[in-house]
Amino acid sequence: VSGDTQLLMIEQPGERAGAGAGAVPWILDARGRRTPGYDDERRLAQVRAGLMRHRGVVAHTADASAGDVERVLGRLHEPDYLRALDRVRGGDPVLVATLAQPGLEPDTPVCAEAVASAREGIGTAIAAARRIVGGARFSYALCRPPGHHAGPGWLGGYCYLNNAAAAAQTLHDGGYEQVAILDLDLHYPNGTSALLERMTDTTLHSLHGSTGANLPWEWVRARTEREHLVAFRSAPAPDVYLAAVATSTHTLARCADAIVLSLGYDTVAGDPHGSWSFQAPVFERIGRLLAASGLPVCVVQEGGYALSSLAACSHAFATGLLDGSTG
Ligand SMILES: [Zn+2]
């Protein structure tokens, strides 16, 4: 290993014990039909295995307290929404229309365990961001469920609470003035976009294709001048996509002090929620572009559900990030 740059992988407490805790067994697709839920601890196990294959990756367990989680959530989500999640009882996942984004049909069921996992995901994102505040160059919140479809007062697309926004808020609280969120999940981050309105000094760049269950294309538009969207109506060639990533990372290198990377692996071939055909090496080149930005990077896990590809994707990403940072 050349150089001594590390990637601090922050694990979500309880996930490795696994057994599907907090994983909802179904979700509604864009046509309103039940489809199997793919967001469970097996995803994180695969991502973890790929990351740990690189010698520069060091594992830590998230150490944010429940109080830390509540304080950050209180800055991001609406009090009524947080209270409604607190009132969720029982293990049977149910759809709650009032918890969906206004104008959208609910697609993601809620149950007490899913909400508990979402809170642990927030704690994991906070812990990863604190490592950056503490001086680390790279950290990786190995969290689930994903968060970028969760808005101030709504849930959807597996997401209940917004992990990337929690990481960005933690960086602000730790003294970073200009924070950029770069979202490279396949799907448009409608939740992060809505939260941006209340997070001044935060910029969002998103590259995305399909908009996810129930979210019409017409809804995908920048809400503020701090939001930069690159939408692909059909699957782009890898070089086209990577050129757009490079444009974003070059821009952010000039205007941001740190990057929160909302990283989804659902752009790869075979993803059950995807439609593109990228191969794992794309993520090595993405990692190199992030390293070349020169900025600290706090990665937050979003989507990615192709179990047989996830380890190759995460290993490629770590390789590009770490080998790219040592020149
Ligand atoms: Zn996605």
Coordinates of C-alpha atoms and ligand atoms in Angstrom, one line a residue:
V1 CA 0.0 0.0 0.0
S2 CA 1.5 3.3 -1.0
G3 CA 0.8 6.2 1.3
D4 CA -1.2 5.9 4.5
T5 CA -4.6 7.2 3.5
Q6 CA -7.3 5.0 5.0
L7 CA -11.0 4.6 4.4
L8 CA -12.8 4.3 7.7
M9 CA -15.8 2.0 7.3
I10 CA -18.4 2.7 9.9
E11 CA -20.7 -0.3 10.6
Q12 CA -24.3 0.0 11.8
P13 CA -24.8 -1.7 15.2
G14 CA -26.8 -4.8 15.0
E15 CA -26.6 -5.3 11.3
R16 CA -24.0 -8.0 11.4
A17 CA -26.2 -10.1 13.7
G18 CA -28.6 -9.8 10.8
A19 CA -31.4 -12.2 10.4
G20 CA -33.4 -9.6 8.5
A21 CA -34.2 -7.3 11.4
G22 CA -35.8 -4.1 10.2
A23 CA -36.1 -5.3 6.6
V24 CA -39.5 -4.8 5.1
P25 CA -40.5 -7.9 3.1
W26 CA -42.2 -6.0 0.3
I27 CA -42.5 -2.7 -1.4
L28 CA -44.9 -1.5 -4.1
D29 CA -43.5 -1.0 -7.6
A30 CA -44.4 1.9 -10.0
R31 CA -47.6 0.1 -10.9
G32 CA -48.7 -0.3 -7.3
R33 CA -48.0 -4.0 -7.2
R34 CA -46.2 -5.8 -4.3
T35 CA -42.7 -6.7 -5.2
P36 CA -40.2 -8.4 -2.8
G37 CA -38.2 -6.1 -0.6
Y38 CA -34.5 -6.3 -1.4
D39 CA -33.1 -4.0 1.3
D40 CA -31.8 -6.3 4.0
E41 CA -28.6 -7.0 5.9
R42 CA -27.3 -9.3 3.1
R43 CA -26.6 -6.1 1.0
L44 CA -24.4 -4.6 3.7
A45 CA -22.6 -7.9 4.2
Q46 CA -21.6 -8.0 0.5
V47 CA -20.6 -4.3 0.5
R48 CA -18.6 -4.8 3.6
A49 CA -16.8 -7.9 2.2
G50 CA -15.8 -5.9 -0.9
L51 CA -14.5 -3.0 1.1
M52 CA -12.5 -5.2 3.5
R53 CA -10.7 -6.7 0.6
H54 CA -8.6 -3.5 0.3
R55 CA -5.9 -3.2 3.0
G56 CA -6.6 0.5 3.4
V57 CA -10.1 0.0 4.7
V58 CA -10.5 -0.1 8.5
A59 CA -13.7 -1.1 10.3
H60 CA -15.2 0.7 13.2
T61 CA -18.6 0.4 14.8
A62 CA -20.9 3.5 14.8
D63 CA -20.8 5.2 18.2
A64 CA -23.3 8.0 17.9
S65 CA -25.7 8.2 20.9
A66 CA -29.5 8.1 20.7
G67 CA -29.4 11.8 21.8
D68 CA -27.1 12.6 18.9
V69 CA -29.5 11.0 16.5
E70 CA -32.5 12.9 17.9
R71 CA -30.7 16.2 17.8
V72 CA -29.7 15.9 14.2
L73 CA -33.1 14.5 13.1
G74 CA -34.7 17.5 14.8
R75 CA -32.8 19.8 12.5
L76 CA -33.8 17.9 9.4
H77 CA -37.3 16.3 9.7
E78 CA -40.6 17.8 10.8
P79 CA -41.6 17.2 14.4
D80 CA -45.0 15.8 13.5
Y81 CA -43.3 13.3 11.1
L82 CA -40.8 12.2 13.8
R83 CA -43.7 11.8 16.3
A84 CA -45.7 9.7 13.7
L85 CA -42.7 7.4 13.3
D86 CA -42.4 7.1 17.0
R87 CA -46.0 6.0 17.3
V88 CA -45.5 3.1 14.8
R89 CA -45.9 -0.1 16.7
G90 CA -45.9 -3.7 15.8
G91 CA -44.0 -5.9 13.4
D92 CA -46.5 -6.1 10.5
P93 CA -45.5 -3.7 7.8
V94 CA -48.3 -1.4 6.7
L95 CA -48.7 1.4 4.2
V96 CA -49.6 4.7 5.8
A97 CA -50.9 7.2 3.2
T98 CA -50.2 10.3 5.4
L99 CA -46.5 9.4 5.6
A100 CA -46.0 9.5 1.8
Q101 CA -44.8 12.6 -0.1
P102 CA -47.9 14.8 -0.8
G103 CA -49.3 13.8 -4.2
L104 CA -47.7 10.4 -4.3
E105 CA -49.2 7.0 -3.4
P106 CA -47.4 5.3 -0.5
D107 CA -45.0 2.6 -1.7
T108 CA -43.0 1.7 1.4
P109 CA -44.6 0.1 4.4
V110 CA -43.7 1.0 8.0
C111 CA -43.2 -1.2 11.1
A112 CA -41.4 -0.6 14.4
E113 CA -38.3 -2.5 13.4
A114 CA -37.9 -0.6 10.1
V115 CA -38.0 2.7 12.0
A116 CA -35.5 1.4 14.5
S117 CA -33.1 0.4 11.7
A118 CA -33.6 3.8 10.1
R119 CA -32.5 5.5 13.3
E120 CA -29.5 3.3 13.5
G121 CA -28.7 4.3 9.9
I122 CA -28.8 7.9 10.9
G123 CA -26.4 7.2 13.8
T124 CA -24.1 5.5 11.4
A125 CA -24.1 8.4 9.0
I126 CA -23.4 10.8 12.0
A127 CA -20.5 8.7 13.2
A128 CA -19.0 8.6 9.7
A129 CA -19.2 12.3 9.3
R130 CA -17.6 12.8 12.7
R131 CA -14.6 10.9 11.5
I132 CA -14.2 13.5 8.8
V133 CA -14.6 16.3 11.4
G134 CA -11.9 14.5 13.4
G135 CA -9.5 14.7 10.5
A136 CA -10.0 11.6 8.4
R137 CA -9.9 12.1 4.7
F138 CA -12.4 9.3 3.8
S139 CA -15.2 7.6 5.7
Y140 CA -17.9 5.2 4.6
A141 CA -21.3 4.9 6.4
L142 CA -22.3 1.3 5.9
C143 CA -25.9 2.0 6.6
R144 CA -29.4 0.8 5.7
P145 CA -32.1 1.4 4.9
P146 CA -31.1 4.0 2.3
G147 CA -32.2 7.6 3.0
H148 CA -32.2 9.8 0.0
H149 CA -36.0 9.5 -0.8
A150 CA -36.9 10.5 2.7
G151 CA -38.0 14.2 2.9
P152 CA -38.7 16.6 5.7
G153 CA -42.1 15.0 6.4
W154 CA -42.3 11.8 4.3
L155 CA -40.9 8.4 3.5
G156 CA -40.7 6.4 0.3
G157 CA -38.5 4.1 -1.8
Y158 CA -37.3 2.1 1.3
C159 CA -36.2 5.4 2.9
Y160 CA -37.6 6.7 6.3
L161 CA -34.9 9.1 7.5
N162 CA -32.3 10.9 5.4
N163 CA -28.8 9.6 6.1
A164 CA -26.9 11.9 3.7
A165 CA -28.6 15.0 5.1
A166 CA -27.6 13.8 8.6
A167 CA -24.0 13.5 7.5
A168 CA -24.0 16.9 5.9
Q169 CA -25.6 18.5 9.0
T170 CA -22.9 16.8 11.1
L171 CA -20.2 18.2 8.9
H172 CA -21.7 21.7 9.2
D173 CA -21.9 21.3 13.0
G174 CA -18.3 20.3 13.0
G175 CA -17.1 23.4 11.3
Y176 CA -17.3 22.7 7.6
E177 CA -18.9 25.7 6.0
Q178 CA -19.7 24.6 2.4
V179 CA -20.8 21.0 2.2
A180 CA -21.7 19.3 -1.1
I181 CA -23.9 16.2 -1.5
L182 CA -23.1 14.2 -4.6
D183 CA -25.8 11.6 -5.3
L184 CA -24.7 8.8 -7.7
D185 CA -27.5 6.4 -6.9
L186 CA -29.6 5.5 -10.0
H187 CA -32.6 7.3 -8.6
Y188 CA -33.4 10.9 -8.2
P189 CA -33.0 12.0 -4.5
N190 CA -36.3 13.7 -4.0
G191 CA -36.0 13.6 -0.2
T192 CA -32.5 15.1 -0.2
S193 CA -33.6 17.8 -2.7
A194 CA -36.5 18.8 -0.4
L195 CA -34.3 18.9 2.7
L196 CA -31.8 21.2 0.8
E197 CA -34.3 24.0 1.1
R198 CA -33.7 24.1 4.9
M199 CA -30.0 23.4 4.7
T200 CA -28.2 26.6 3.6
D201 CA -24.6 26.3 2.6
T202 CA -25.3 22.8 1.2
T203 CA -25.1 22.0 -2.5
L204 CA -26.6 19.0 -4.2
H205 CA -25.4 17.4 -7.4
S206 CA -27.3 14.4 -8.6
L207 CA -26.8 12.2 -11.6
H208 CA -29.7 9.9 -12.1
G209 CA -31.8 7.8 -14.5
S210 CA -35.2 6.4 -13.6
T211 CA -37.0 8.2 -10.8
G212 CA -38.2 5.3 -8.7
A213 CA -41.5 4.0 -7.9
N214 CA -44.4 6.4 -8.3
L215 CA -42.2 9.5 -8.8
P216 CA -43.1 11.2 -12.2
W217 CA -40.3 12.7 -14.3
E218 CA -42.1 16.1 -14.2
W219 CA -41.4 16.3 -10.5
V220 CA -37.6 16.2 -11.1
R221 CA -36.5 19.8 -11.2
A222 CA -34.0 21.9 -9.3
R223 CA -35.8 23.7 -6.4
T224 CA -32.9 26.1 -5.6
E225 CA -29.8 27.3 -7.4
R226 CA -27.9 25.0 -5.1
E227 CA -29.2 22.0 -6.8
H228 CA -27.6 20.6 -10.0
L229 CA -29.3 17.8 -11.9
V230 CA -28.0 15.6 -14.7
A231 CA -30.8 13.3 -15.8
F232 CA -30.3 10.4 -18.2
R233 CA -33.6 9.2 -19.8
S234 CA -31.9 6.1 -21.1
A235 CA -28.8 4.3 -19.8
P236 CA -25.7 6.3 -20.7
A237 CA -22.4 4.8 -21.8
P238 CA -20.0 4.6 -18.9
D239 CA -17.7 7.3 -20.4
V240 CA -20.6 9.7 -20.8
Y241 CA -21.6 9.1 -17.2
L242 CA -18.0 9.4 -15.9
A243 CA -17.5 12.7 -17.8
A244 CA -20.6 14.1 -15.9
V245 CA -19.2 12.8 -12.6
A246 CA -15.9 14.5 -13.4
T247 CA -17.7 17.8 -14.2
S248 CA -19.4 17.6 -10.8
T249 CA -16.3 16.7 -8.8
H250 CA -14.3 19.5 -10.5
T251 CA -17.0 22.0 -9.7
L252 CA -17.3 20.9 -6.1
A253 CA -13.5 21.0 -5.7
R254 CA -13.7 24.7 -6.2
C255 CA -16.8 25.5 -4.1
A256 CA -17.1 22.9 -1.3
D257 CA -15.1 22.1 1.8
A258 CA -16.2 18.5 2.0
I259 CA -18.3 16.0 0.0
V260 CA -21.1 13.7 1.2
L261 CA -21.3 11.0 -1.4
S262 CA -24.7 9.3 -1.7
L263 CA -23.5 6.2 -3.3
G264 CA -25.8 3.7 -4.9
Y265 CA -24.7 0.5 -6.7
D266 CA -28.0 0.1 -8.4
T267 CA -26.6 1.4 -11.7
V268 CA -24.9 -2.0 -12.3
A269 CA -26.2 -4.8 -14.5
G270 CA -28.8 -7.0 -12.9
D271 CA -30.0 -4.8 -10.2
P272 CA -33.6 -5.7 -9.3
H273 CA -34.5 -2.0 -9.0
G274 CA -32.3 -0.8 -11.8
S275 CA -32.3 -0.7 -15.6
W276 CA -28.6 0.2 -16.5
S277 CA -25.8 -2.2 -17.2
F278 CA -22.7 -0.7 -15.7
Q279 CA -20.0 -3.1 -14.6
A280 CA -18.0 -2.9 -11.3
P281 CA -14.9 -1.2 -12.7
V282 CA -17.0 2.0 -13.2
F283 CA -16.8 2.5 -9.4
E284 CA -13.0 2.4 -9.5
R285 CA -13.1 5.4 -11.8
I286 CA -15.7 7.1 -9.7
G287 CA -13.4 6.6 -6.6
R288 CA -10.5 8.1 -8.5
L289 CA -12.5 11.2 -9.4
L290 CA -13.5 11.7 -5.8
A291 CA -9.9 11.3 -4.7
A292 CA -8.8 13.8 -7.3
S293 CA -11.2 16.4 -5.9
G294 CA -8.7 16.7 -3.0
L295 CA -11.7 17.1 -0.6
P296 CA -12.6 14.9 2.4
V297 CA -15.3 12.4 1.4
C298 CA -18.0 10.9 3.7
V299 CA -19.7 8.1 1.8
V300 CA -23.3 7.2 2.7
Q301 CA -24.7 4.0 1.4
E302 CA -27.9 4.4 -0.6
G303 CA -29.2 1.7 -3.0
G304 CA -27.7 -1.3 -4.7
Y305 CA -29.5 -4.6 -4.5
A306 CA -27.7 -7.0 -6.9
L307 CA -26.2 -9.3 -4.2
S308 CA -23.8 -11.1 -6.5
S309 CA -22.2 -7.8 -7.7
L310 CA -22.1 -5.6 -4.6
A311 CA -18.7 -6.8 -3.3
A312 CA -17.0 -6.2 -6.7
C313 CA -18.6 -2.7 -6.8
S314 CA -17.5 -1.7 -3.3
H315 CA -14.0 -3.1 -3.7
A316 CA -13.6 -1.3 -7.0
F317 CA -14.8 2.0 -5.4
A318 CA -12.3 1.6 -2.4
T319 CA -9.5 0.8 -4.8
G320 CA -10.1 3.9 -6.9
L321 CA -10.5 6.1 -3.9
L322 CA -7.5 4.9 -2.0
D323 CA -5.1 4.2 -4.8
G324 CA -6.2 7.4 -6.5
S325 CA -5.4 9.5 -3.4
T326 CA -1.8 8.5 -3.3
G327 CA -1.1 9.7 -6.8
Ligands
ZN1 ZN -31.7 3.8 -6.0

